[in-house]
Short mmCIF file of C-alpha atoms in Angstrom, two decimals:
data_model
loop_
_atom_site.label_atom_id
_atom_site.label_comp_id
_atom_site.label_asym_id
_atom_site.label_seq_id
_atom_site.Cartn_x
_atom_site.Cartn_y
_atom_site.Cartn_z
CA MET X 1 0.00 0.00 0.00
CA LYS X 2 1.32 3.41 -0.94
CA GLU X 3 1.55 5.66 2.12
CA ILE X 4 1.73 9.42 2.41
CA THR X 5 4.05 10.96 4.99
CA CYS X 6 3.02 14.45 6.06
CA GLU X 7 5.50 17.16 6.98
CA CYS X 8 4.34 16.68 10.59
CA GLY X 9 5.74 13.15 10.40
CA HIS X 10 2.42 11.31 10.46
CA VAL X 11 2.13 8.44 7.98
CA ASN X 12 -1.26 8.49 6.25
CA PRO X 13 -2.78 5.72 4.12
CA GLU X 14 -3.12 6.19 0.37
CA GLY X 15 -6.14 8.30 -0.56
CA THR X 16 -5.92 10.60 2.47
CA VAL X 17 -7.16 14.12 1.68
CA LEU X 18 -6.29 15.81 4.99
CA CYS X 19 -3.48 14.62 7.21
CA GLU X 20 -4.98 12.58 10.04
CA ALA X 21 -2.73 14.32 12.57
CA CYS X 22 -2.33 17.98 11.57
CA GLY X 23 -5.03 18.40 8.93
CA LYS X 24 -2.74 19.74 6.24
CA PRO X 25 -4.33 19.24 2.80
CA VAL X 26 -2.60 16.58 0.70
CA GLU X 27 -2.31 18.52 -2.55
CA GLN X 28 -2.48 15.64 -5.02
CA ASN X 29 -5.63 14.24 -3.36
CA GLN X 30 -7.76 17.38 -3.09
CA HIS X 31 -9.80 16.35 -6.12
CA ILE X 32 -11.15 13.34 -4.21
CA ASP X 33 -13.43 15.46 -2.06
CA GLY X 34 -13.84 18.23 -4.60
CA ASN X 35 -11.55 20.70 -2.85
CA GLU X 36 -9.60 21.69 -5.91
CA ASP X 37 -9.63 25.43 -6.62
CA LYS X 38 -11.91 26.09 -3.66
CA LYS X 39 -10.97 28.33 -0.83
CA LEU X 40 -12.69 26.50 2.00
CA LEU X 41 -11.93 22.92 2.89
CA ASN X 42 -14.47 20.23 2.18
CA MET X 43 -14.45 18.40 5.51
CA ARG X 44 -16.32 15.37 4.13
CA TYR X 45 -15.33 12.42 6.31
CA ASP X 46 -12.58 14.70 7.66
CA GLY X 47 -10.46 13.90 4.62
CA SER X 48 -9.95 10.26 5.68
CA ALA X 49 -8.87 7.72 3.07
CA ARG X 50 -11.77 5.65 1.74
CA ARG X 51 -11.22 2.48 -0.21
CA SER X 52 -13.83 3.45 -2.81
CA GLN X 53 -11.92 6.67 -3.61
CA THR X 54 -8.51 5.06 -3.63
CA TYR X 55 -8.60 1.85 -5.69
CA ASN X 56 -10.23 1.16 -9.03
CA ARG X 57 -8.03 -1.45 -10.63
CA THR X 58 -9.49 -4.92 -10.02
CA ILE X 59 -13.03 -6.28 -10.45
CA VAL X 60 -13.32 -6.35 -6.65
CA ASP X 61 -12.48 -2.62 -6.54
CA LYS X 62 -15.12 -1.86 -9.18
CA ILE X 63 -17.81 -3.87 -7.36
CA TRP X 64 -16.86 -2.23 -4.07
CA ASN X 65 -16.97 1.24 -5.60
CA PHE X 66 -20.34 0.54 -7.22
CA PHE X 67 -22.05 -0.56 -4.03
CA SER X 68 -20.37 2.10 -1.86
CA SER X 69 -21.95 4.89 -3.91
CA VAL X 70 -24.73 6.76 -2.15
CA LYS X 71 -26.36 7.45 -5.52
CA VAL X 72 -26.47 3.73 -6.28
CA GLY X 73 -27.99 2.99 -2.86
CA VAL X 74 -30.65 5.69 -3.21
CA THR X 75 -31.45 4.50 -6.76
CA LEU X 76 -31.90 0.89 -5.56
CA ILE X 77 -34.20 2.02 -2.75
CA PHE X 78 -36.19 4.19 -5.17
CA ILE X 79 -36.66 1.31 -7.63
CA THR X 80 -37.73 -1.00 -4.80
CA VAL X 81 -40.23 1.50 -3.44
CA VAL X 82 -41.75 2.10 -6.89
CA ALA X 83 -41.94 -1.67 -7.58
CA SER X 84 -43.55 -2.26 -4.17
CA ALA X 85 -46.13 0.43 -4.88
CA ILE X 86 -46.98 -1.12 -8.26
CA GLY X 87 -47.28 -4.51 -6.54
CA THR X 88 -50.17 -3.18 -4.45
CA ILE X 89 -52.27 -1.92 -7.38
CA PHE X 90 -53.93 -5.32 -7.88
CA PRO X 91 -54.11 -8.24 -5.40
CA GLN X 92 -51.17 -10.61 -5.34
CA SER X 93 -51.86 -14.05 -6.79
CA VAL X 94 -52.06 -15.67 -3.35
CA PHE X 95 -55.22 -13.65 -2.67
CA ILE X 96 -57.22 -14.45 -5.83
CA GLY X 97 -58.92 -17.53 -4.41
CA GLY X 98 -57.15 -20.21 -6.41
CA ALA X 99 -58.06 -18.76 -9.80
CA ASP X 100 -55.62 -19.14 -12.67
CA PRO X 101 -53.49 -15.95 -12.68
CA ALA X 102 -52.96 -16.29 -16.42
CA THR X 103 -56.66 -15.52 -17.01
CA HIS X 104 -57.76 -13.91 -13.74
CA TYR X 105 -55.95 -10.59 -14.12
CA LYS X 106 -57.00 -10.15 -17.73
CA ASP X 107 -60.62 -11.03 -16.95
CA GLN X 108 -60.84 -8.83 -13.85
CA TYR X 109 -58.74 -5.80 -14.81
CA GLY X 110 -58.55 -5.86 -18.59
CA ILE X 111 -55.40 -4.94 -20.49
CA ALA X 112 -53.86 -3.35 -17.37
CA GLY X 113 -54.28 -6.64 -15.52
CA GLN X 114 -52.76 -8.59 -18.39
CA ILE X 115 -49.70 -6.33 -18.43
CA TYR X 116 -49.53 -6.59 -14.65
CA TYR X 117 -49.44 -10.38 -14.91
CA GLN X 118 -47.02 -10.60 -17.80
CA LEU X 119 -44.54 -8.31 -16.06
CA GLY X 120 -44.63 -10.56 -13.00
CA PHE X 121 -46.14 -8.07 -10.56
CA HIS X 122 -48.84 -10.62 -9.59
CA ASP X 123 -46.22 -12.47 -7.51
CA LEU X 124 -43.90 -9.55 -6.89
CA PHE X 125 -42.85 -10.11 -3.30
CA SER X 126 -41.67 -13.66 -4.00
CA SER X 127 -40.06 -12.90 -7.35
CA TRP X 128 -36.32 -13.42 -7.82
CA TRP X 129 -35.70 -9.90 -9.06
CA TYR X 130 -37.44 -8.31 -6.07
CA MET X 131 -35.33 -10.49 -3.76
CA LEU X 132 -32.27 -9.42 -5.75
CA LEU X 133 -33.15 -5.75 -5.20
CA ILE X 134 -33.50 -6.30 -1.45
CA ALA X 135 -30.17 -8.15 -1.35
CA MET X 136 -28.44 -5.41 -3.37
CA ILE X 137 -29.76 -2.75 -0.98
CA GLY X 138 -28.38 -4.74 1.96
CA ILE X 139 -24.99 -5.15 0.25
CA SER X 140 -24.93 -1.43 -0.60
CA ILE X 141 -25.65 -0.44 3.00
CA VAL X 142 -22.98 -2.77 4.42
CA ILE X 143 -20.26 -1.71 1.96
CA ALA X 144 -21.09 2.01 2.17
CA SER X 145 -20.95 1.80 5.98
CA ILE X 146 -17.61 -0.03 6.07
CA ASP X 147 -16.18 2.28 3.43
CA ARG X 148 -16.88 5.37 5.51
CA PHE X 149 -17.22 4.41 9.16
CA PHE X 150 -13.82 2.92 9.98
CA PRO X 151 -11.69 5.57 8.20
CA LEU X 152 -13.68 8.36 9.83
CA TYR X 153 -13.51 6.66 13.23
CA LYS X 154 -9.73 6.38 13.03
CA THR X 155 -9.34 9.99 11.87
CA LEU X 156 -11.47 11.43 14.66
CA LYS X 157 -9.78 9.22 17.23
CA ARG X 158 -6.29 10.36 16.14
CA GLN X 159 -7.05 14.05 15.66
CA LYS X 160 -4.79 16.41 17.58
CA PRO X 161 -5.35 19.95 18.87
CA LYS X 162 -2.33 21.22 16.94
CA ARG X 163 -3.47 21.80 13.37
CA HIS X 164 -1.74 23.07 10.24
CA GLU X 165 -2.13 26.75 9.33
CA LEU X 166 -3.92 25.88 6.04
CA PHE X 167 -6.35 23.73 7.95
CA MET X 168 -7.21 26.63 10.25
CA LYS X 169 -7.45 29.29 7.54
CA LYS X 170 -9.63 27.16 5.24
CA GLN X 171 -12.28 26.40 7.84
CA ARG X 172 -15.62 28.02 7.20
CA VAL X 173 -15.61 29.74 10.62
CA PHE X 174 -12.25 31.44 11.11
CA GLY X 175 -10.95 34.50 12.94
CA GLU X 176 -7.66 36.20 13.80
CA THR X 177 -7.01 38.10 17.01
CA THR X 178 -4.03 40.38 17.54
CA SER X 179 -3.55 40.81 21.26
CA ASP X 180 -1.09 39.98 24.01
CA SER X 181 -3.73 39.68 26.71
CA ILE X 182 -5.74 36.61 25.62
CA ASP X 183 -7.11 34.73 28.62
CA TYR X 184 -6.76 31.06 27.64
CA GLU X 185 -7.89 29.74 31.03
CA THR X 186 -11.17 31.63 30.86
CA PHE X 187 -11.66 30.32 27.31
CA LYS X 188 -11.18 26.72 28.47
CA THR X 189 -13.45 27.28 31.45
CA ASN X 190 -16.19 28.70 29.22
CA LEU X 191 -15.89 25.74 26.87
CA LYS X 192 -16.24 23.23 29.69
CA LYS X 193 -19.30 25.08 31.00
CA ARG X 194 -20.84 24.48 27.56
CA ARG X 195 -20.08 20.77 27.88
CA PHE X 196 -17.17 20.72 25.43
CA LYS X 197 -14.36 18.24 25.93
CA VAL X 198 -11.14 20.23 25.89
CA TYR X 199 -7.82 18.81 24.63
CA GLU X 200 -4.54 20.76 24.73
CA GLN X 201 -1.20 20.26 22.95
CA ASP X 202 1.64 22.75 23.22
CA GLY X 203 -0.81 25.55 23.93
CA HIS X 204 -3.10 24.56 21.05
CA ILE X 205 -6.67 23.85 22.08
CA LEU X 206 -9.27 21.53 20.59
CA ALA X 207 -12.78 21.65 22.05
CA GLU X 208 -15.17 18.95 20.86
CA LYS X 209 -18.81 18.29 21.55
CA ASN X 210 -21.35 15.64 20.47
CA ARG X 211 -19.00 13.48 18.42
CA PHE X 212 -21.49 10.64 18.78
CA ALA X 213 -23.87 12.58 16.49
CA ARG X 214 -21.54 11.70 13.58
CA TRP X 215 -22.45 8.04 13.99
CA GLY X 216 -26.17 8.65 13.55
CA PRO X 217 -26.21 7.68 9.83
CA TYR X 218 -24.29 4.50 10.58
CA VAL X 219 -26.74 3.60 13.34
CA ASN X 220 -29.41 4.15 10.65
CA HIS X 221 -27.57 1.66 8.48
CA ILE X 222 -27.40 -0.94 11.26
CA GLY X 223 -31.15 -0.53 11.78
CA LEU X 224 -31.80 -0.90 8.04
CA ILE X 225 -29.61 -4.02 7.82
CA ILE X 226 -31.49 -5.64 10.72
CA PHE X 227 -34.79 -4.55 9.13
CA LEU X 228 -33.82 -6.09 5.77
CA LEU X 229 -32.60 -9.24 7.53
CA GLY X 230 -36.04 -9.56 9.12
CA ALA X 231 -37.67 -9.01 5.71
CA ILE X 232 -35.48 -11.68 4.08
CA LEU X 233 -36.18 -14.16 6.89
CA ARG X 234 -39.85 -13.89 5.90
CA PHE X 235 -39.06 -16.17 3.00
CA ILE X 236 -38.02 -18.97 5.36
CA PRO X 237 -41.09 -20.98 6.49
CA ALA X 238 -39.61 -21.52 9.96
CA PHE X 239 -39.79 -17.77 10.53
CA TYR X 240 -42.78 -16.63 8.53
CA VAL X 241 -45.93 -18.10 7.00
CA ASP X 242 -48.52 -16.13 5.06
CA GLU X 243 -50.85 -18.56 3.34
CA HIS X 244 -54.49 -18.72 2.45
CA VAL X 245 -56.84 -21.66 2.93
CA TRP X 246 -60.39 -22.12 1.65
CA VAL X 247 -62.59 -24.44 3.71
CA ARG X 248 -66.13 -25.47 2.87
CA GLU X 249 -68.72 -26.03 5.55
CA GLY X 250 -68.33 -29.55 6.92
CA GLU X 251 -64.99 -30.03 5.18
CA THR X 252 -61.72 -30.92 6.89
CA THR X 253 -58.59 -29.81 5.06
CA LEU X 254 -54.90 -29.33 5.55
CA ILE X 255 -53.81 -25.90 6.74
CA HIS X 256 -51.25 -24.68 4.23
CA GLY X 257 -47.89 -23.62 5.59
CA THR X 258 -47.93 -25.98 8.58
CA GLU X 259 -45.79 -28.68 6.95
CA GLY X 260 -48.70 -31.13 7.04
CA GLU X 261 -49.03 -30.90 10.81
CA TYR X 262 -52.38 -29.15 11.28
CA TYR X 263 -55.84 -29.54 9.77
CA ILE X 264 -59.01 -27.48 10.08
CA LYS X 265 -62.66 -28.40 9.93
CA ASN X 266 -65.19 -25.72 9.04
CA GLU X 267 -68.11 -26.38 11.39
CA SER X 268 -70.13 -23.45 10.10
CA PHE X 269 -69.83 -20.05 8.50
CA THR X 270 -72.00 -17.13 9.57
CA LEU X 271 -72.55 -13.87 7.73
CA GLU X 272 -74.47 -11.04 9.34
CA THR X 273 -75.40 -7.87 7.46
CA TYR X 274 -76.62 -4.49 8.59
CA ASP X 275 -80.39 -4.11 8.60
CA LYS X 276 -81.87 -0.64 8.37
CA ASP X 277 -85.00 -1.87 10.14
CA ASN X 278 -83.03 -3.25 13.06
CA PRO X 279 -83.04 -0.76 16.01
CA GLU X 280 -79.40 -1.62 16.76
CA ASP X 281 -78.39 -0.53 13.26
CA ALA X 282 -80.63 2.54 13.12
CA LYS X 283 -77.70 4.93 13.31
CA PHE X 284 -76.38 3.46 10.04
CA LYS X 285 -79.73 3.69 8.27
CA GLU X 286 -78.74 6.47 5.90
CA ALA X 287 -75.50 4.76 4.95
CA ILE X 288 -77.28 1.44 4.43
CA GLU X 289 -79.86 3.04 2.17
CA ASN X 290 -77.12 4.64 0.07
CA GLN X 291 -75.62 1.22 -0.69
CA ASP X 292 -76.89 -0.89 -3.52
CA GLY X 293 -76.36 -4.22 -1.75
CA ALA X 294 -76.11 -5.65 1.71
CA ILE X 295 -73.28 -4.43 3.92
CA PRO X 296 -71.46 -7.18 5.88
CA LYS X 297 -71.54 -6.63 9.62
CA THR X 298 -69.83 -9.78 10.83
CA PHE X 299 -68.47 -12.87 9.22
CA ARG X 300 -67.38 -15.67 11.46
CA THR X 301 -65.98 -19.17 11.03
CA ASP X 302 -66.57 -21.75 13.74
CA ALA X 303 -63.79 -24.27 13.35
CA VAL X 304 -61.97 -27.21 14.91
CA ILE X 305 -58.19 -27.41 14.71
CA TYR X 306 -56.60 -30.86 14.51
CA GLU X 307 -53.02 -32.01 14.85
CA ARG X 308 -51.85 -34.96 12.80
CA THR X 309 -50.39 -37.63 15.07
CA ASN X 310 -48.98 -39.93 12.35
CA GLN X 311 -47.08 -37.30 10.44
CA GLY X 312 -44.25 -38.72 8.39
CA VAL X 313 -45.98 -42.03 7.64
CA ALA X 314 -45.98 -42.03 3.85
CA GLY X 315 -49.29 -42.92 2.22
CA ALA X 316 -51.21 -43.26 5.48
CA ASP X 317 -54.49 -41.46 6.06
CA PRO X 318 -53.98 -38.68 8.59
CA GLU X 319 -54.84 -39.49 12.20
CA LEU X 320 -56.09 -36.32 13.81
CA ASP X 321 -56.35 -35.17 17.41
CA THR X 322 -58.40 -32.15 18.35
CA ILE X 323 -56.25 -29.41 19.83
CA LYS X 324 -58.60 -26.43 19.72
CA GLU X 325 -62.15 -25.37 18.96
CA GLY X 326 -63.06 -21.75 18.42
CA SER X 327 -64.12 -18.98 16.09
CA ALA X 328 -62.30 -16.63 13.77
CA THR X 329 -63.85 -13.25 13.10
CA LEU X 330 -62.49 -10.14 11.48
CA ASN X 331 -59.60 -8.80 13.61
CA ASN X 332 -60.04 -11.67 16.09
CA PRO X 333 -57.96 -14.56 14.78
CA LEU X 334 -58.18 -18.16 15.91
CA LYS X 335 -54.75 -18.90 17.39
CA PHE X 336 -52.99 -22.22 17.90
CA ASP X 337 -49.33 -23.06 18.39
CA ASP X 338 -47.41 -20.31 16.52
CA PHE X 339 -50.16 -19.81 13.98
CA ALA X 340 -53.16 -17.51 13.72
CA LEU X 341 -56.11 -17.87 11.35
CA TYR X 342 -57.58 -14.56 10.21
CA GLN X 343 -61.01 -14.29 8.66
CA ALA X 344 -60.19 -12.84 5.25
CA SER X 345 -62.92 -13.66 2.72
CA TYR X 346 -65.86 -15.88 1.96
CA GLN X 347 -68.03 -17.26 -0.81
CA LEU X 348 -71.71 -17.90 -0.30
CA ASP X 349 -73.85 -20.61 -1.81
CA GLU X 350 -71.17 -22.59 -3.59
CA PHE X 351 -72.56 -25.76 -5.18
CA SER X 352 -71.86 -28.93 -3.20
CA GLU X 353 -74.11 -31.54 -4.86
CA MET X 354 -76.19 -31.71 -8.02
CA SER X 355 -78.90 -34.30 -8.74
CA PHE X 356 -80.01 -35.46 -12.19
CA LYS X 357 -82.63 -37.74 -13.68
CA ILE X 358 -82.91 -39.60 -16.96
CA HIS X 359 -86.00 -38.94 -19.01
CA ASP X 360 -87.18 -39.29 -22.59
CA GLN X 361 -85.89 -36.74 -25.02
CA ASP X 362 -89.33 -35.29 -25.62
CA ASP X 363 -91.02 -35.97 -22.28
CA GLU X 364 -89.57 -34.41 -19.12
CA ASP X 365 -92.20 -36.11 -16.96
CA THR X 366 -90.67 -39.54 -17.48
CA ASN X 367 -88.04 -40.74 -15.04
CA TYR X 368 -85.72 -43.75 -15.61
CA GLY X 369 -83.54 -43.15 -12.57
CA GLU X 370 -81.74 -40.46 -10.61
CA PHE X 371 -78.19 -39.96 -9.41
CA THR X 372 -76.36 -37.31 -7.34
CA VAL X 373 -72.89 -35.95 -8.07
CA ASP X 374 -70.72 -34.84 -5.15
CA LEU X 375 -69.02 -31.84 -6.73
CA THR X 376 -66.06 -32.07 -4.39
CA ASP X 377 -65.35 -35.69 -5.32
CA PRO X 378 -67.37 -36.75 -8.37
CA GLN X 379 -67.35 -40.45 -9.33
CA SER X 380 -66.31 -41.51 -12.79
CA THR X 381 -69.34 -43.80 -13.26
CA TYR X 382 -72.84 -44.01 -11.80
CA GLU X 383 -74.83 -47.29 -12.09
CA LEU X 384 -78.61 -46.83 -11.85
CA ASP X 385 -81.15 -49.47 -10.77
CA GLY X 386 -82.88 -49.54 -14.16
CA GLY X 387 -79.74 -50.68 -15.90
CA PHE X 388 -78.65 -47.26 -17.06
CA ARG X 389 -74.99 -46.34 -16.65
CA ILE X 390 -73.68 -42.75 -16.54
CA GLU X 391 -70.07 -42.01 -17.30
CA VAL X 392 -68.59 -38.62 -16.39
CA VAL X 393 -66.46 -37.76 -19.40
CA ASN X 394 -65.51 -34.27 -18.32
CA TYR X 395 -66.16 -32.00 -15.34
CA PHE X 396 -65.81 -28.20 -15.42
CA PRO X 397 -66.15 -26.79 -11.84
CA GLU X 398 -66.40 -23.19 -13.04
CA TYR X 399 -66.99 -23.37 -16.74
CA GLU X 400 -66.85 -20.70 -19.37
CA MET X 401 -67.02 -20.97 -23.11
CA GLN X 402 -63.63 -20.11 -24.56
CA ASP X 403 -63.20 -20.15 -28.34
CA GLY X 404 -66.38 -22.20 -28.63
CA GLN X 405 -65.14 -24.84 -26.19
CA PRO X 406 -66.07 -25.27 -22.51
CA ALA X 407 -63.23 -24.66 -20.06
CA SER X 408 -62.91 -24.23 -16.31
CA VAL X 409 -61.37 -21.04 -14.90
CA SER X 410 -60.95 -22.50 -11.40
CA LYS X 411 -61.17 -25.76 -9.51
CA TYR X 412 -64.05 -24.53 -7.35
CA PRO X 413 -67.66 -25.52 -8.20
CA LYS X 414 -69.05 -22.04 -8.70
CA ASN X 415 -70.65 -22.79 -12.08
CA PRO X 416 -70.35 -26.55 -12.66
CA ALA X 417 -70.92 -28.27 -15.96
CA PHE X 418 -70.46 -31.85 -17.17
CA VAL X 419 -70.06 -33.92 -20.27
CA PHE X 420 -71.93 -37.19 -19.64
CA ASN X 421 -72.02 -40.44 -21.58
CA LEU X 422 -75.37 -42.19 -21.02
CA TYR X 423 -75.45 -45.96 -21.67
CA PRO X 424 -79.03 -47.34 -21.97
CA PRO X 425 -79.52 -50.91 -20.66
CA GLY X 426 -77.75 -53.42 -22.86
CA GLU X 427 -76.24 -50.77 -25.12
CA GLU X 428 -72.52 -50.31 -25.76
CA THR X 429 -72.87 -47.05 -27.68
CA PRO X 430 -73.39 -44.04 -25.41
CA GLU X 431 -75.52 -40.95 -25.87
CA THR X 432 -73.40 -37.90 -25.08
CA SER X 433 -74.76 -34.75 -23.41
CA PHE X 434 -73.36 -31.48 -22.13
CA LEU X 435 -75.13 -30.32 -18.97
CA GLY X 436 -74.65 -27.22 -16.88
CA ILE X 437 -76.56 -24.32 -15.32
CA GLY X 438 -78.70 -23.00 -18.17
CA ALA X 439 -77.21 -25.43 -20.66
CA ASN X 440 -78.49 -28.87 -21.66
CA ILE X 441 -77.21 -29.96 -25.04
CA GLY X 442 -77.30 -33.39 -26.58
CA ALA X 443 -74.34 -34.23 -28.78
CA GLY X 444 -76.37 -36.37 -31.16
CA GLU X 445 -79.66 -35.66 -32.91
CA ASP X 446 -80.64 -39.31 -32.47
CA ASN X 447 -80.42 -39.27 -28.67
CA GLN X 448 -83.36 -41.10 -27.18
CA TYR X 449 -82.78 -40.03 -23.61
CA LYS X 450 -81.91 -36.78 -21.91
CA LEU X 451 -80.49 -35.78 -18.52
CA GLY X 452 -82.28 -33.15 -16.48
CA LEU X 453 -81.29 -31.27 -13.34
CA THR X 454 -83.61 -32.11 -10.45
CA GLY X 455 -81.95 -30.27 -7.58
CA PHE X 456 -78.78 -29.03 -5.97
CA ASP X 457 -77.31 -28.23 -2.56
CA THR X 458 -75.08 -25.33 -1.69
CA ARG X 459 -72.77 -24.46 1.15
CA ASP X 460 -70.71 -21.50 2.21
CA VAL X 461 -66.96 -21.33 1.91
CA THR X 462 -64.68 -19.41 4.24
CA GLY X 463 -61.33 -17.97 3.28
CA LEU X 464 -58.78 -17.81 6.09
CA THR X 465 -55.33 -16.28 6.08
CA VAL X 466 -52.74 -18.43 7.85
CA LYS X 467 -50.14 -16.33 9.66
CA LYS X 468 -46.97 -17.14 11.57
CA ASP X 469 -44.48 -14.37 12.14
CA HIS X 470 -41.23 -14.76 14.09
CA THR X 471 -39.66 -11.85 12.20
CA LEU X 472 -41.78 -9.12 13.71
CA GLY X 473 -39.42 -8.70 16.67
CA ILE X 474 -36.39 -8.48 14.35
CA ILE X 475 -38.11 -5.95 12.10
CA SER X 476 -39.26 -3.92 15.11
CA LEU X 477 -35.72 -3.93 16.53
CA GLY X 478 -34.37 -2.72 13.19
CA GLY X 479 -36.98 0.02 13.05
CA ALA X 480 -36.23 1.12 16.62
CA ILE X 481 -32.47 1.27 15.96
CA PHE X 482 -33.11 3.19 12.75
CA MET X 483 -35.16 5.78 14.64
CA ILE X 484 -32.45 6.07 17.31
CA GLY X 485 -30.00 6.84 14.51
CA VAL X 486 -32.36 9.44 13.05
CA ILE X 487 -32.69 11.20 16.41
CA GLN X 488 -28.97 10.88 17.08
CA GLY X 489 -28.03 12.44 13.77
CA MET X 490 -30.82 15.00 13.51
CA TYR X 491 -31.04 16.39 17.04
CA TRP X 492 -27.37 16.68 17.99
CA ASN X 493 -24.55 18.34 16.01
CA HIS X 494 -20.86 17.48 16.08
CA ARG X 495 -19.05 20.76 16.90
CA ARG X 496 -15.35 21.46 17.11
CA ILE X 497 -13.44 24.61 17.96
CA TRP X 498 -9.70 25.03 17.47
CA LEU X 499 -7.62 27.77 19.08
CA GLN X 500 -4.07 28.21 17.85
CA PRO X 501 -1.70 30.58 19.73
CA ARG X 502 0.27 32.96 17.52
CA SER X 503 3.20 35.21 18.29
CA ASP X 504 0.97 38.27 18.06
CA GLY X 505 -2.29 36.77 19.31
CA ALA X 506 -4.37 33.71 18.32
CA TRP X 507 -6.33 32.09 15.50
CA ILE X 508 -9.68 30.50 16.14
CA ALA X 509 -11.62 28.16 13.82
CA GLY X 510 -14.73 26.06 14.07
CA HIS X 511 -16.52 23.29 12.23
CA THR X 512 -19.83 21.53 12.54
CA ASN X 513 -21.69 19.06 10.36
CA LYS X 514 -24.76 21.33 10.43
CA ASN X 515 -26.37 24.33 12.14
CA TRP X 516 -23.55 26.83 11.67
CA TYR X 517 -25.50 29.59 13.39
CA ALA X 518 -25.57 27.59 16.63
CA LEU X 519 -21.82 26.96 16.33
CA ARG X 520 -21.14 30.68 16.03
CA MET X 521 -23.30 31.32 19.09
CA GLU X 522 -21.33 28.68 21.01
CA ILE X 523 -18.05 30.34 20.03
CA GLU X 524 -19.27 33.83 20.92
CA LYS X 525 -20.28 32.68 24.41
CA SER X 526 -17.03 30.76 24.85
CA ILE X 527 -14.83 33.78 24.07
CA GLU X 528 -16.62 36.12 26.49
CA GLY X 529 -14.04 37.76 28.76
CA THR X 530 -11.07 36.24 26.88
CA HIS X 531 -10.15 39.17 24.54
CA ILE X 532 -10.53 36.78 21.60
CA GLU X 533 -12.32 38.39 18.68
CA ALA X 534 -15.37 36.65 17.26
CA PRO X 535 -14.57 34.66 14.07
CA GLN X 536 -16.36 35.24 10.80
CA ASP X 537 -18.33 32.89 8.60
CA GLN X 538 -16.18 32.90 5.47
CA TYR X 539 -18.90 31.23 3.42
CA GLU X 540 -21.34 34.05 4.15
CA MET X 541 -18.64 36.61 3.42
CA LYS X 542 -17.97 34.94 0.10
CA SER X 543 -21.62 34.83 -0.86
#
């Protein structure tokens, strides 16, 4: 490493702008902090040598310099914030109730939804490029902090009261006093009364106050790193689960995100709406009347939570033990173990069973047998007592006609339709029919029989959000540390005052990272009764 030896004898690392000991500007390095051709010193990082400003030869140097740039860090944060905002325009795919994202966004939101899906914003917060942005922000914060913190720490720790003449004269606040009656003791006493730490070297005085304020931005960085760590841990199931489960009344199903450990049974779902004629809801009467439809008042799921006791036995039916019974309502989750079930959505009157009969093509009053299809688990074949056999050729839980062909847009029986093959007794050639709500079409003109809908049952479906969050404490800690850094850096100011004895008097200079008016007030009160003349703000004089 190339070192720079100052005329004071101090050996500085390569890239130093101001000597760590005496503060003399290193002429060939002034361009690093933009001091060239300027009268006043740029005290950025006190002229300490930073790796990003010193080396740019290897690929490691270039990567380091890229991530240490504040502009790069701010740009990455800006892109992430904009992407996050776009990701909230439409619901993420996990909240669309199991529908196919490829068609859902186009159907629901038109061309904007299609673009949203094709650009990957429907699954933004789990996408690789969003994770890459978060990781790059974390890398940028770590490298920028290391690049600046340690050099600045060493420089401030090694600083001496005795400073070079150029250092003194190029400070923004500087003054010269010609007098042989300067009272140095009173000056030091005044400084101590104002809570300055006073250091002295050969008659030279350095008074320093609130150095810890300089570390505020780095405390911010520590808070942000912890915050991002908490956010990244959310992608590890052991720390964070955010799933969605749909459960039909009477159904028992696996709770997603619990690694096959827990099941839920939906005992019942209850929806209450506001009633303008109900005395309890009278105060909402005007609002109710202004709405076109019913306004939900409460929706509640009464459920039983089971734990699987034979977990890990491949192929075995789950053996379940009841661990909790309770209700989940809006803002009152049903909690068990580390999980909480939040009432999130619902669907009313979903088809559960449909019953059909066989009758003559031209006489609906005839009846050659009936059968019922369980829409959750339809059989492939139904044998009727009269010798008829029904074969389910195709089942569309939520059918739509697409390009002249029936297709299902979800796996949930919201608008079921079937293609049946009907085999009359003793016949090997079937009669094919398409049957759905409002549709009953025979495939052949010679069909002798026809299937007719005789009834159906419905049930309600509840949508529950499954939550487990062990990252909240980490994220809260990061946020708290970040705010401490904000207060530390915003409320306090790092102030330094140098006094240099001269043969005909003394020079005085001051520097602060902000609030120069307060610094001048501090100096004016510190020089009271000392015969030291008040310094001038050279920046204001210049402007």
